[in-house]
mmCIF file of C-alpha atoms in Angstrom:
data_model
loop_
_atom_site.group_PDB
_atom_site.id
_atom_site.type_symbol
_atom_site.label_atom_id
_atom_site.label_comp_id
_atom_site.label_asym_id
_atom_site.label_seq_id
_atom_site.Cartn_x
_atom_site.Cartn_y
_atom_site.Cartn_z
ATOM 1 C CA MET Q 1 -0.237 -0.094 -0.344
ATOM 2 C CA LEU Q 2 1.117 3.584 -0.794
ATOM 3 C CA SER Q 3 0.539 5.084 2.572
ATOM 4 C CA ILE Q 4 3.217 2.127 4.264
ATOM 5 C CA LEU Q 5 5.956 3.153 1.296
ATOM 6 C CA ILE Q 6 5.641 6.810 2.147
ATOM 7 C CA LYS Q 7 6.194 6.526 5.863
ATOM 8 C CA GLU Q 8 8.869 4.031 5.208
ATOM 9 C CA GLN Q 9 10.473 6.041 2.386
ATOM 10 C CA THR Q 10 10.081 9.563 4.290
ATOM 11 C CA LYS Q 11 11.528 8.593 7.586
ATOM 12 C CA SER Q 12 15.049 10.219 7.609
ATOM 13 C CA ALA Q 13 12.637 13.560 6.007
ATOM 14 C CA HIS Q 14 9.969 12.981 9.022
ATOM 15 C CA GLN Q 15 12.826 12.616 11.746
ATOM 16 C CA GLN Q 16 14.667 15.973 10.403
ATOM 17 C CA VAL Q 17 11.597 18.260 10.395
ATOM 18 C CA GLU Q 18 10.222 16.626 13.604
ATOM 19 C CA SER Q 19 13.640 17.011 15.563
ATOM 20 C CA ASN Q 20 13.671 21.040 13.989
ATOM 21 C CA ILE Q 21 10.376 21.571 15.287
ATOM 22 C CA VAL Q 22 10.728 20.105 18.644
ATOM 23 C CA ARG Q 23 13.836 22.594 18.554
ATOM 24 C CA HIS Q 24 11.914 25.730 18.672
ATOM 25 C CA ILE Q 25 9.037 23.901 20.929
ATOM 26 C CA LYS Q 26 11.978 23.644 23.487
ATOM 27 C CA LYS Q 27 12.892 27.451 22.744
ATOM 28 C CA ILE Q 28 9.389 28.888 23.582
ATOM 29 C CA GLU Q 29 8.995 30.924 26.718
ATOM 30 C CA ASN Q 30 5.706 32.695 26.315
ATOM 31 C CA GLU Q 31 2.638 33.145 24.504
ATOM 32 C CA ALA Q 32 4.286 35.493 21.736
ATOM 33 C CA ASP Q 33 6.802 32.680 21.084
ATOM 34 C CA TYR Q 34 4.197 29.984 20.338
ATOM 35 C CA ALA Q 35 2.298 32.274 18.071
ATOM 36 C CA ASP Q 36 5.345 32.496 16.094
ATOM 37 C CA LEU Q 37 5.768 28.720 15.941
ATOM 38 C CA LEU Q 38 2.407 28.961 14.975
ATOM 39 C CA LYS Q 39 2.927 31.242 11.905
ATOM 40 C CA GLY Q 40 5.578 28.722 10.719
ATOM 41 C CA PHE Q 41 2.782 26.281 10.764
ATOM 42 C CA TYR Q 42 -0.571 28.502 9.043
ATOM 43 C CA ALA Q 43 2.055 29.640 6.962
ATOM 44 C CA TYR Q 44 3.101 26.551 5.371
ATOM 45 C CA PHE Q 45 -0.712 24.881 5.724
ATOM 46 C CA LYS Q 46 -2.275 27.352 3.972
ATOM 47 C CA ALA Q 47 0.588 27.140 0.898
ATOM 48 C CA ILE Q 48 -0.317 23.377 0.848
ATOM 49 C CA GLU Q 49 -3.720 24.193 0.879
ATOM 50 C CA ASP Q 50 -3.660 26.819 -2.045
ATOM 51 C CA GLU Q 51 -1.509 24.167 -4.283
ATOM 52 C CA THR Q 52 -3.318 21.313 -3.619
ATOM 53 C CA GLY Q 53 -7.231 22.692 -3.305
ATOM 54 C CA LYS Q 54 -7.345 22.374 -6.840
ATOM 55 C CA PHE Q 55 -7.163 18.851 -7.122
ATOM 56 C CA ILE Q 56 -8.501 17.860 -3.505
ATOM 57 C CA THR Q 57 -12.859 18.649 -3.421
ATOM 58 C CA THR Q 58 -15.314 16.645 -1.604
ATOM 59 C CA GLU Q 59 -15.068 13.939 -4.252
ATOM 60 C CA VAL Q 60 -11.443 13.105 -3.499
ATOM 61 C CA LEU Q 61 -11.576 13.818 0.071
ATOM 62 C CA PRO Q 62 -15.307 13.259 1.583
ATOM 63 C CA ASP Q 63 -14.729 14.435 4.729
ATOM 64 C CA LYS Q 64 -12.633 17.327 3.184
ATOM 65 C CA ASP Q 65 -14.510 20.216 5.088
ATOM 66 C CA ASN Q 66 -13.866 18.369 8.747
ATOM 67 C CA ARG Q 67 -10.284 18.186 8.379
ATOM 68 C CA ARG Q 68 -7.948 20.600 10.463
ATOM 69 C CA ASN Q 69 -6.415 23.064 8.104
ATOM 70 C CA SER Q 70 -4.976 26.643 8.054
ATOM 71 C CA SER Q 71 -8.243 28.036 9.952
ATOM 72 C CA TYR Q 72 -7.757 26.444 12.933
ATOM 73 C CA ILE Q 73 -4.381 27.955 13.119
ATOM 74 C CA GLU Q 74 -5.140 31.620 12.758
ATOM 75 C CA ARG Q 75 -7.641 30.943 15.268
ATOM 76 C CA ASP Q 76 -5.036 29.756 17.531
ATOM 77 C CA ILE Q 77 -2.808 32.711 16.346
ATOM 78 C CA LYS Q 78 -6.033 35.255 17.219
ATOM 79 C CA SER Q 79 -6.899 33.978 20.369
ATOM 80 C CA LEU Q 80 -3.373 34.424 21.577
ATOM 81 C CA GLY Q 81 -3.583 37.991 20.532
ATOM 82 C CA HIS Q 82 -1.528 38.277 17.188
ATOM 83 C CA ASP Q 83 -2.517 38.620 13.641
ATOM 84 C CA LEU Q 84 -1.222 36.964 10.491
ATOM 85 C CA SER Q 85 1.572 39.575 10.214
ATOM 86 C CA ASN Q 86 5.371 38.629 9.539
ATOM 87 C CA LEU Q 87 4.724 35.431 8.305
ATOM 88 C CA PRO Q 88 7.457 33.007 6.867
ATOM 89 C CA GLN Q 89 8.528 32.048 3.593
ATOM 90 C CA ALA Q 90 6.580 28.720 2.921
ATOM 91 C CA ILE Q 91 6.622 27.007 -0.241
ATOM 92 C CA ALA Q 92 4.864 24.145 -1.142
ATOM 93 C CA PRO Q 93 5.853 21.639 -3.817
ATOM 94 C CA THR Q 94 3.879 22.095 -7.026
ATOM 95 C CA VAL Q 95 1.683 19.293 -7.654
ATOM 96 C CA HIS Q 96 -0.420 18.120 -10.971
ATOM 97 C CA SER Q 97 -2.869 15.452 -9.893
ATOM 98 C CA GLU Q 98 -5.159 14.028 -7.479
ATOM 99 C CA LEU Q 99 -2.695 11.394 -6.086
ATOM 100 C CA GLU Q 100 0.202 14.458 -6.038
ATOM 101 C CA ALA Q 101 -2.133 16.240 -4.170
ATOM 102 C CA LEU Q 102 -2.703 13.380 -1.696
ATOM 103 C CA SER Q 103 1.017 12.708 -1.100
ATOM 104 C CA SER Q 104 1.635 16.131 -0.002
ATOM 105 C CA LEU Q 105 -1.772 16.497 2.282
ATOM 106 C CA TYR Q 106 -0.176 13.160 3.727
ATOM 107 C CA VAL Q 107 2.526 15.165 5.692
ATOM 108 C CA LEU Q 108 -0.016 17.997 7.042
ATOM 109 C CA GLU Q 109 -2.562 14.960 7.987
ATOM 110 C CA GLY Q 110 0.392 13.165 9.870
ATOM 111 C CA SER Q 111 1.756 16.206 11.402
ATOM 112 C CA ILE Q 112 -1.864 16.714 12.976
ATOM 113 C CA MET Q 113 -1.509 13.041 14.832
ATOM 114 C CA GLY Q 114 1.599 14.776 16.923
ATOM 115 C CA GLY Q 115 -0.317 17.675 18.086
ATOM 116 C CA PRO Q 116 -0.932 16.018 21.312
ATOM 117 C CA TYR Q 117 2.311 15.817 21.997
ATOM 118 C CA ILE Q 118 3.144 19.373 21.198
ATOM 119 C CA VAL Q 119 0.189 20.606 23.605
ATOM 120 C CA GLN Q 120 1.978 18.527 26.365
ATOM 121 C CA MET Q 121 5.200 19.945 25.666
ATOM 122 C CA LEU Q 122 3.720 23.557 25.769
ATOM 123 C CA ARG Q 123 1.264 22.638 28.781
ATOM 124 C CA LYS Q 124 4.644 22.278 30.785
ATOM 125 C CA ILE Q 125 5.941 25.625 30.447
ATOM 126 C CA GLY Q 126 2.536 27.204 31.070
ATOM 127 C CA ILE Q 127 0.634 28.104 28.027
ATOM 128 C CA ASP Q 128 -2.612 26.820 28.148
ATOM 129 C CA ARG Q 129 -4.798 28.333 25.213
ATOM 130 C CA GLY Q 130 -4.283 28.195 21.537
ATOM 131 C CA PHE Q 131 -4.361 24.337 21.026
ATOM 132 C CA SER Q 132 -7.617 23.673 19.098
ATOM 133 C CA PHE Q 133 -5.007 23.043 15.585
ATOM 134 C CA PHE Q 134 -2.874 20.592 17.701
ATOM 135 C CA GLU Q 135 -5.692 18.891 19.501
ATOM 136 C CA GLY Q 136 -6.339 17.319 16.551
ATOM 137 C CA TYR Q 137 -9.274 14.979 16.383
ATOM 138 C CA GLY Q 138 -9.519 14.221 19.670
ATOM 139 C CA ASP Q 139 -10.912 10.414 20.194
ATOM 140 C CA GLN Q 140 -11.362 10.320 16.022
ATOM 141 C CA SER Q 141 -7.626 10.961 15.218
ATOM 142 C CA GLU Q 142 -7.109 7.395 14.138
ATOM 143 C CA ALA Q 143 -10.222 7.469 12.385
ATOM 144 C CA MET Q 144 -9.214 10.241 10.531
ATOM 145 C CA TRP Q 145 -6.170 9.212 9.753
ATOM 146 C CA THR Q 146 -7.487 5.820 8.689
ATOM 147 C CA GLY Q 147 -9.612 7.553 6.259
ATOM 148 C CA PHE Q 148 -6.926 9.745 5.227
ATOM 149 C CA THR Q 149 -4.518 6.934 4.123
ATOM 150 C CA GLU Q 150 -7.688 4.758 2.733
ATOM 151 C CA VAL Q 151 -8.050 7.571 0.097
ATOM 152 C CA LEU Q 152 -4.435 7.834 -0.769
ATOM 153 C CA ASN Q 153 -4.255 4.217 -1.398
ATOM 154 C CA ARG Q 154 -7.158 4.120 -3.274
ATOM 155 C CA PHE Q 155 -5.854 7.171 -5.417
ATOM 156 C CA GLY Q 156 -2.102 5.256 -5.423
ATOM 157 C CA ASP Q 157 -2.795 2.060 -6.651
ATOM 158 C CA ASP Q 158 -0.626 2.164 -9.770
ATOM 159 C CA ILE Q 159 2.471 1.386 -8.358
ATOM 160 C CA ASN Q 160 3.530 3.320 -11.414
ATOM 161 C CA GLN Q 161 3.617 6.510 -9.781
ATOM 162 C CA HIS Q 162 4.521 5.757 -6.626
ATOM 163 C CA ASP Q 163 7.802 7.192 -6.940
ATOM 164 C CA ARG Q 164 6.448 10.572 -7.858
ATOM 165 C CA ALA Q 165 4.226 10.298 -4.937
ATOM 166 C CA ILE Q 166 6.861 9.505 -2.561
ATOM 167 C CA GLU Q 167 8.766 12.364 -4.110
ATOM 168 C CA LEU Q 168 6.308 14.562 -3.431
ATOM 169 C CA ALA Q 169 5.559 13.663 0.235
ATOM 170 C CA ASN Q 170 9.318 13.707 0.597
ATOM 171 C CA GLN Q 171 9.580 17.646 -0.649
ATOM 172 C CA THR Q 172 6.705 18.256 1.238
ATOM 173 C CA PHE Q 173 8.687 17.258 4.599
ATOM 174 C CA TYR Q 174 11.745 19.157 3.632
ATOM 175 C CA ASN Q 175 10.216 22.323 2.355
ATOM 176 C CA PHE Q 176 7.800 22.449 5.549
ATOM 177 C CA GLY Q 177 11.599 21.985 7.772
ATOM 178 C CA ASN Q 178 12.570 24.911 5.911
ATOM 179 C CA VAL Q 179 9.850 27.403 7.261
ATOM 180 C CA PHE Q 180 11.522 26.570 10.805
ATOM 181 C CA GLN Q 181 14.827 27.002 9.589
ATOM 182 C CA LYS Q 182 16.918 29.821 11.926
ATOM 183 C CA GLU Q 183 17.465 32.253 8.908
ATOM 184 C CA ASN Q 184 13.545 32.110 7.762
ATOM 185 C CA SER Q 185 12.531 32.434 11.772
ATOM 186 C CA LEU Q 186 11.032 34.957 13.038
ATOM 187 C CA GLN Q 187 12.936 34.314 16.404
#
């Protein structure tokens, strides 16, 4: 199944991005720092949504409108008393098909699954709001992930397209990490 191949073939890129983001989280000292982290997430999620939106419809992903997206991040930023000014640069990989768009979204959906761990880290330093995005789907998280991977696997049934799908997922990870590079960071 394509979802398993993507997981295996993006492990290194995933670990790099995760490590980079965790380093940023460990530097957070207050809500303003947290808002800056959220701005990175917002910039990238919005860029991906804009790029994939031409291919991802409710016909492709039936529960598309129930999934976490950049509007949740914007709400969290505003709940912290900040706005969308001074966003870091975020570049989405270019996609040309439903499968490529789903491969890019694989990274975003997967990052939502890690959100509860981010919330735990932030609560330990005294931040207690602005979590609507990172709380993910609550007790529905596993079902939402399964539903997403089923759609990805259905669109990825042609093994001749797997290399491109994996390439897109890796590029999505790397570009996500670039948002949090020191020279691009707002900190």
